[in-house]
Amino acid sequence: MQTGTSTAAGLLLGFALDRVFGDPRRWHPVAGFGTAASALERVTYADRRSAGVVHELVLVGATTAFGFGLRRGGVVVTTLATWTVLGGRSLVRAGREMADRLESGDVAGARALLPSLCGRDPEVLDADGLARAALESIAENTSDATVAPLLWGAIAGTPGLLGYRAINTLDAMIGYRNERYLRFGWAAARVDDLANLLPARVTGMLTAVLAPAVGGHPADALHAWRRDASKHPSPNAGVVEAAMAGALGVRLGGRTRYRHGTELRPSLGDGSAPRVADLRRAVRMSEAIQVGAVLTAALWSVLRR
C-alpha cells in the first residue's frame, strides 16, 4: 500500500532512473498507450465534442483505474511508474543537441530535430526561429514532462502519475485546433488545461526562485509572469514561458507557424530574441527546475499523509 514515505521514495528513485537512463528505448508504455488511443479513435471518432468526451473518459478512466490496481505495489511500482511517465532527461538531451547543431551552423539538422521538441513547421524557421521554438518548448515541456507528473504523483500516487500522463498524451495527439480535431479534441485540450493549472504555477515559482542559477533575477521572472502570462492563449504555457523569458532576460512570442496554421503569439518578457546561448541557459534552468520539482513533490508526499 502506498504511504507518503513510499510515494516520496518512489518519486525520487523514478526521477533518478530517468536521469540515468532516460526514456525506455523499447516497449515504452506511453508509446503503447498512444497506439491503443489511435486504435480506439477509429471507433470513437466523430466530428462532435460529445465523441471526444467519450474518447477521453474511456482512455483516462481506464489508465487511472489501472493505476489504482497497482497501488499495493509500494515503492517498486511507484518508482517504475515515475520513470515511465517522466521525460526530463530526453527533453534536456534534445535541447542540448539543438543548441549544438545551431552553434555548428547545421540548420538542416536542427530542423530535423525540432519535431522531437514541438509541433511547429521547421521548414519555415531560420536559426534564430529554431532557437526560439526550442526554448519555448523547453519551458513548456519542463512543466508538462516533469513538474506536472511529479506533482500529480505526490497528490494521488501511482493513479496520479499514470492518469496525468494519459491526459497529457491525449492532448498531444488530438488537442489541436485543426479541422479534424477542433471539436473531437476539445475535451482532451480542456482536461489538459485543468490538469496543468497547478503544475504550471509551481513551475513558474521554481523558475523565479532558481533564476540566479542562469544569471537571472527572481523579480524579473515574476514581473514578466504577472505582466505577460495572461496574454498567451494557453492558461498554462503563458505562465511558464513568461517566467522563463523573464529569468533569461529575453523576449519570446511572435509569429508562430504550426502544421495546422499560423498564430501571432504575444510578446513575453523583455530584451532581444533568444540566441543559442540563451537556449543553453534554458536547458540548465530546466535541469534545476526538475530537481526542485522532485524535492518539492517528495516533501509534499511526506507532509500530506
Short mmCIF file of C-alpha atoms in Angstrom, two decimals:
data_model
loop_
_atom_site.label_atom_id
_atom_site.label_comp_id
_atom_site.label_asym_id
_atom_site.label_seq_id
_atom_site.Cartn_x
_atom_site.Cartn_y
_atom_site.Cartn_z
CA MET A 1 0.00 0.00 0.00
CA GLN A 2 1.26 3.46 -0.80
CA THR A 3 2.14 5.71 2.11
CA GLY A 4 3.53 9.22 2.00
CA THR A 5 7.03 7.93 2.62
CA SER A 6 6.84 5.17 0.00
CA THR A 7 5.41 7.60 -2.55
CA ALA A 8 8.22 10.07 -1.86
CA ALA A 9 10.83 7.32 -2.17
CA GLY A 10 9.29 6.09 -5.42
CA LEU A 11 9.23 9.58 -6.91
CA LEU A 12 12.88 10.17 -6.01
CA LEU A 13 14.02 6.77 -7.30
CA GLY A 14 11.97 7.07 -10.51
CA PHE A 15 13.44 10.51 -11.10
CA ALA A 16 16.93 9.08 -10.60
CA LEU A 17 16.21 6.33 -13.15
CA ASP A 18 15.09 8.94 -15.66
CA ARG A 19 18.24 10.98 -15.07
CA VAL A 20 20.45 7.91 -15.56
CA PHE A 21 18.66 6.01 -18.34
CA GLY A 22 16.16 8.43 -19.93
CA ASP A 23 13.09 7.02 -21.63
CA PRO A 24 12.97 3.25 -22.19
CA ARG A 25 14.22 2.69 -25.74
CA ARG A 26 11.92 -0.23 -26.48
CA TRP A 27 8.43 -1.18 -25.36
CA HIS A 28 7.75 2.25 -23.89
CA PRO A 29 4.35 2.13 -22.12
CA VAL A 30 3.48 5.67 -23.26
CA ALA A 31 4.03 4.62 -26.88
CA GLY A 32 1.80 1.62 -26.24
CA PHE A 33 -0.87 3.93 -24.82
CA GLY A 34 -0.62 6.07 -27.95
CA THR A 35 -1.09 3.03 -30.16
CA ALA A 36 -4.16 1.99 -28.17
CA ALA A 37 -5.56 5.53 -28.31
CA SER A 38 -5.16 5.65 -32.09
CA ALA A 39 -6.92 2.31 -32.44
CA LEU A 40 -9.79 3.46 -30.24
CA GLU A 41 -10.07 6.70 -32.20
CA ARG A 42 -11.01 4.70 -35.28
CA VAL A 43 -14.06 3.56 -33.33
CA THR A 44 -14.97 6.66 -31.30
CA TYR A 45 -14.16 9.44 -33.77
CA ALA A 46 -16.94 11.75 -34.83
CA ASP A 47 -16.86 15.46 -35.52
CA ARG A 48 -18.58 16.21 -32.22
CA ARG A 49 -17.46 17.29 -28.76
CA SER A 50 -19.50 14.51 -27.18
CA ALA A 51 -17.49 11.88 -29.07
CA GLY A 52 -14.27 13.41 -27.82
CA VAL A 53 -15.58 13.39 -24.25
CA VAL A 54 -16.28 9.65 -24.53
CA HIS A 55 -12.82 9.05 -26.01
CA GLU A 56 -11.20 10.97 -23.14
CA LEU A 57 -13.24 9.29 -20.42
CA VAL A 58 -12.54 5.78 -21.66
CA LEU A 59 -8.78 6.19 -22.02
CA VAL A 60 -8.07 8.35 -18.96
CA GLY A 61 -10.51 6.36 -16.85
CA ALA A 62 -9.01 3.02 -17.81
CA THR A 63 -5.44 4.23 -17.24
CA THR A 64 -6.26 5.74 -13.85
CA ALA A 65 -8.13 2.59 -12.81
CA PHE A 66 -5.08 0.55 -13.80
CA GLY A 67 -3.02 2.82 -11.54
CA PHE A 68 -5.40 2.17 -8.63
CA GLY A 69 -4.93 -1.55 -9.20
CA LEU A 70 -1.18 -1.12 -8.79
CA ARG A 71 -1.29 0.89 -5.58
CA ARG A 72 -0.37 -2.09 -3.40
CA GLY A 73 2.91 -2.44 -5.25
CA GLY A 74 4.61 0.07 -2.96
CA VAL A 75 7.92 1.73 -3.71
CA VAL A 76 8.86 -0.52 -6.64
CA VAL A 77 5.68 0.20 -8.60
CA THR A 78 5.81 3.93 -7.84
CA THR A 79 9.44 4.01 -8.95
CA LEU A 80 8.71 2.28 -12.26
CA ALA A 81 5.59 4.36 -12.88
CA THR A 82 7.54 7.57 -12.24
CA TRP A 83 10.33 6.52 -14.59
CA THR A 84 7.73 5.65 -17.24
CA VAL A 85 5.92 8.99 -17.19
CA LEU A 86 8.89 11.36 -16.88
CA GLY A 87 10.59 12.84 -19.91
CA GLY A 88 13.08 15.18 -18.28
CA ARG A 89 16.33 13.70 -19.49
CA SER A 90 15.07 13.30 -23.05
CA LEU A 91 13.98 16.96 -23.04
CA VAL A 92 17.35 18.17 -21.81
CA ARG A 93 19.20 15.95 -24.29
CA ALA A 94 17.13 17.27 -27.20
CA GLY A 95 17.67 20.87 -26.09
CA ARG A 96 21.43 20.41 -25.90
CA GLU A 97 21.55 18.69 -29.26
CA MET A 98 19.54 21.51 -30.82
CA ALA A 99 22.00 24.05 -29.38
CA ASP A 100 24.95 22.02 -30.68
CA ARG A 101 23.52 21.87 -34.21
CA LEU A 102 22.67 25.54 -34.31
CA GLU A 103 26.06 26.51 -32.92
CA SER A 104 27.80 24.47 -35.63
CA GLY A 105 25.64 26.05 -38.37
CA ASP A 106 23.75 22.82 -39.10
CA VAL A 107 20.37 24.45 -39.67
CA ALA A 108 19.08 21.46 -41.65
CA GLY A 109 19.96 19.13 -38.79
CA ALA A 110 18.29 21.49 -36.31
CA ARG A 111 15.14 21.50 -38.43
CA ALA A 112 15.13 17.71 -38.48
CA LEU A 113 15.39 17.65 -34.67
CA LEU A 114 12.66 20.22 -33.94
CA PRO A 115 9.68 17.79 -34.23
CA SER A 116 11.04 15.93 -31.20
CA LEU A 117 10.51 19.12 -29.21
CA CYS A 118 7.35 20.73 -30.62
CA GLY A 119 4.78 20.69 -33.40
CA ARG A 120 5.93 23.76 -35.34
CA ASP A 121 6.80 23.71 -39.02
CA PRO A 122 10.62 23.65 -39.03
CA GLU A 123 10.97 24.35 -42.75
CA VAL A 124 9.90 28.00 -42.35
CA LEU A 125 12.31 28.73 -39.48
CA ASP A 126 15.81 30.14 -39.66
CA ALA A 127 18.44 29.60 -36.94
CA ASP A 128 17.02 32.27 -34.62
CA GLY A 129 13.49 30.96 -35.14
CA LEU A 130 14.62 27.45 -34.31
CA ALA A 131 16.33 28.69 -31.13
CA ARG A 132 13.17 30.49 -30.05
CA ALA A 133 10.95 27.49 -30.82
CA ALA A 134 13.24 25.15 -28.91
CA LEU A 135 13.48 27.49 -25.93
CA GLU A 136 9.71 27.93 -25.68
CA SER A 137 9.29 24.18 -25.93
CA ILE A 138 11.88 23.62 -23.19
CA ALA A 139 9.94 25.99 -20.92
CA GLU A 140 6.55 24.39 -21.56
CA ASN A 141 7.72 20.78 -21.54
CA THR A 142 9.69 21.20 -18.33
CA SER A 143 6.28 21.66 -16.72
CA ASP A 144 4.44 19.02 -18.78
CA ALA A 145 7.12 16.32 -18.83
CA THR A 146 8.47 16.60 -15.29
CA VAL A 147 6.84 19.01 -12.85
CA ALA A 148 3.24 18.01 -13.57
CA PRO A 149 3.63 14.22 -13.33
CA LEU A 150 5.71 14.57 -10.16
CA LEU A 151 3.10 16.80 -8.52
CA TRP A 152 0.24 14.52 -9.52
CA GLY A 153 2.26 11.60 -8.20
CA ALA A 154 2.63 13.43 -4.88
CA ILE A 155 -1.10 14.18 -4.81
CA ALA A 156 -2.51 10.83 -5.93
CA GLY A 157 0.33 8.30 -6.10
CA THR A 158 0.51 5.86 -9.00
CA PRO A 159 -3.03 6.68 -10.27
CA GLY A 160 -1.98 10.34 -10.41
CA LEU A 161 1.19 9.55 -12.32
CA LEU A 162 -0.50 7.36 -14.93
CA GLY A 163 -3.69 9.39 -15.18
CA TYR A 164 -1.79 12.61 -15.79
CA ARG A 165 0.38 11.04 -18.48
CA ALA A 166 -2.74 9.75 -20.24
CA ILE A 167 -4.28 13.24 -20.16
CA ASN A 168 -1.16 14.93 -21.47
CA THR A 169 -0.56 12.33 -24.18
CA LEU A 170 -4.11 12.66 -25.48
CA ASP A 171 -3.75 16.43 -25.63
CA ALA A 172 -0.58 16.00 -27.69
CA MET A 173 -2.38 13.58 -30.01
CA ILE A 174 -5.75 15.27 -30.59
CA GLY A 175 -5.79 18.60 -28.76
CA TYR A 176 -5.31 20.61 -31.96
CA ARG A 177 -7.47 23.34 -33.43
CA ASN A 178 -7.43 21.91 -36.94
CA GLU A 179 -10.38 20.75 -38.97
CA ARG A 180 -10.33 17.15 -37.73
CA TYR A 181 -9.83 17.82 -34.03
CA LEU A 182 -11.46 21.20 -33.39
CA ARG A 183 -14.48 19.52 -31.80
CA PHE A 184 -13.31 15.93 -31.19
CA GLY A 185 -10.15 17.15 -29.43
CA TRP A 186 -11.91 19.82 -27.35
CA ALA A 187 -12.23 17.64 -24.24
CA ALA A 188 -8.61 16.50 -24.42
CA ALA A 189 -7.37 20.09 -24.59
CA ARG A 190 -9.62 21.36 -21.79
CA VAL A 191 -8.84 18.48 -19.41
CA ASP A 192 -5.12 19.01 -20.04
CA ASP A 193 -5.53 22.70 -19.22
CA LEU A 194 -7.16 21.81 -15.90
CA ALA A 195 -4.58 19.16 -15.04
CA ASN A 196 -1.76 21.64 -15.59
CA LEU A 197 -3.14 24.67 -13.74
CA LEU A 198 -1.26 23.93 -10.52
CA PRO A 199 1.92 22.43 -12.06
CA ALA A 200 2.41 25.40 -14.38
CA ARG A 201 2.29 27.81 -11.46
CA VAL A 202 4.65 25.68 -9.40
CA THR A 203 6.98 25.69 -12.41
CA GLY A 204 6.70 29.47 -12.62
CA MET A 205 7.62 29.83 -8.95
CA LEU A 206 10.57 27.43 -9.28
CA THR A 207 11.73 29.38 -12.35
CA ALA A 208 11.69 32.62 -10.37
CA VAL A 209 13.43 31.15 -7.33
CA LEU A 210 16.12 29.48 -9.45
CA ALA A 211 16.67 32.37 -11.89
CA PRO A 212 20.06 33.25 -10.31
CA ALA A 213 21.34 29.83 -11.42
CA VAL A 214 21.40 31.15 -15.00
CA GLY A 215 22.35 34.74 -14.21
CA GLY A 216 18.78 36.00 -13.94
CA HIS A 217 16.76 37.74 -11.24
CA PRO A 218 13.66 36.39 -9.49
CA ALA A 219 11.98 39.78 -9.68
CA ASP A 220 12.31 39.85 -13.48
CA ALA A 221 10.74 36.40 -13.80
CA LEU A 222 7.84 37.36 -11.53
CA HIS A 223 7.34 40.66 -13.33
CA ALA A 224 7.16 39.01 -16.76
CA TRP A 225 4.77 36.38 -15.36
CA ARG A 226 2.40 38.97 -13.87
CA ARG A 227 2.50 41.28 -16.88
CA ASP A 228 2.56 38.89 -19.84
CA ALA A 229 1.24 35.43 -18.98
CA SER A 230 -2.43 36.33 -19.41
CA LYS A 231 -1.78 37.49 -22.99
CA HIS A 232 -0.94 33.94 -24.06
CA PRO A 233 -3.78 31.79 -25.48
CA SER A 234 -2.84 28.96 -23.11
CA PRO A 235 -3.56 29.50 -19.40
CA ASN A 236 -0.52 27.40 -18.54
CA ALA A 237 2.07 27.80 -21.30
CA GLY A 238 1.83 31.56 -20.81
CA VAL A 239 2.90 31.23 -17.19
CA VAL A 240 5.94 29.04 -17.76
CA GLU A 241 7.10 30.79 -20.93
CA ALA A 242 6.74 34.28 -19.45
CA ALA A 243 8.58 33.27 -16.28
CA MET A 244 11.36 31.68 -18.33
CA ALA A 245 11.62 34.76 -20.56
CA GLY A 246 11.94 36.99 -17.50
CA ALA A 247 14.52 34.75 -15.85
CA LEU A 248 16.65 34.67 -19.01
CA GLY A 249 16.16 38.32 -19.95
CA VAL A 250 14.87 37.51 -23.44
CA ARG A 251 11.71 38.18 -25.43
CA LEU A 252 9.60 35.24 -26.56
CA GLY A 253 6.50 35.13 -28.73
CA GLY A 254 5.69 36.50 -32.19
CA ARG A 255 4.64 34.84 -35.42
CA THR A 256 4.39 31.09 -34.81
CA ARG A 257 3.71 28.62 -37.61
CA TYR A 258 2.30 25.21 -36.78
CA ARG A 259 1.31 22.45 -39.17
CA HIS A 260 -2.34 23.31 -38.52
CA GLY A 261 -1.87 27.03 -39.24
CA THR A 262 -0.13 30.24 -38.21
CA GLU A 263 -0.69 32.12 -34.94
CA LEU A 264 0.59 35.51 -33.82
CA ARG A 265 1.70 34.98 -30.24
CA PRO A 266 2.05 37.93 -27.81
CA SER A 267 5.46 39.10 -26.64
CA LEU A 268 6.61 37.63 -23.35
CA GLY A 269 9.46 39.22 -21.41
CA ASP A 270 11.87 41.97 -22.36
CA GLY A 271 15.15 42.07 -24.22
CA SER A 272 16.23 40.62 -27.53
CA ALA A 273 15.08 37.46 -29.25
CA PRO A 274 16.78 34.34 -27.85
CA ARG A 275 20.06 33.08 -29.27
CA VAL A 276 21.81 29.73 -28.97
CA ALA A 277 23.49 30.77 -25.72
CA ASP A 278 20.07 31.53 -24.26
CA LEU A 279 18.85 28.09 -25.30
CA ARG A 280 21.73 26.52 -23.37
CA ARG A 281 20.79 28.61 -20.32
CA ALA A 282 17.18 27.44 -20.67
CA VAL A 283 18.36 23.83 -20.65
CA ARG A 284 20.32 24.46 -17.44
CA MET A 285 17.26 26.13 -15.95
CA SER A 286 15.14 23.14 -16.91
CA GLU A 287 17.53 20.80 -15.11
CA ALA A 288 17.42 22.96 -11.98
CA ILE A 289 13.61 23.15 -12.06
CA GLN A 290 13.36 19.38 -12.43
CA VAL A 291 15.46 18.83 -9.32
CA GLY A 292 13.45 21.43 -7.44
CA ALA A 293 10.22 19.77 -8.55
CA VAL A 294 11.12 16.26 -7.38
CA LEU A 295 12.27 17.57 -4.00
CA THR A 296 9.05 19.58 -3.66
CA ALA A 297 6.93 16.59 -4.65
CA ALA A 298 8.72 14.25 -2.25
CA LEU A 299 8.34 16.69 0.64
CA TRP A 300 4.67 17.22 -0.24
CA SER A 301 4.09 13.45 -0.24
CA VAL A 302 5.55 13.05 3.24
CA LEU A 303 3.83 16.05 4.82
CA ARG A 304 0.34 15.48 3.46
CA ARG A 305 -0.07 11.87 4.62
#
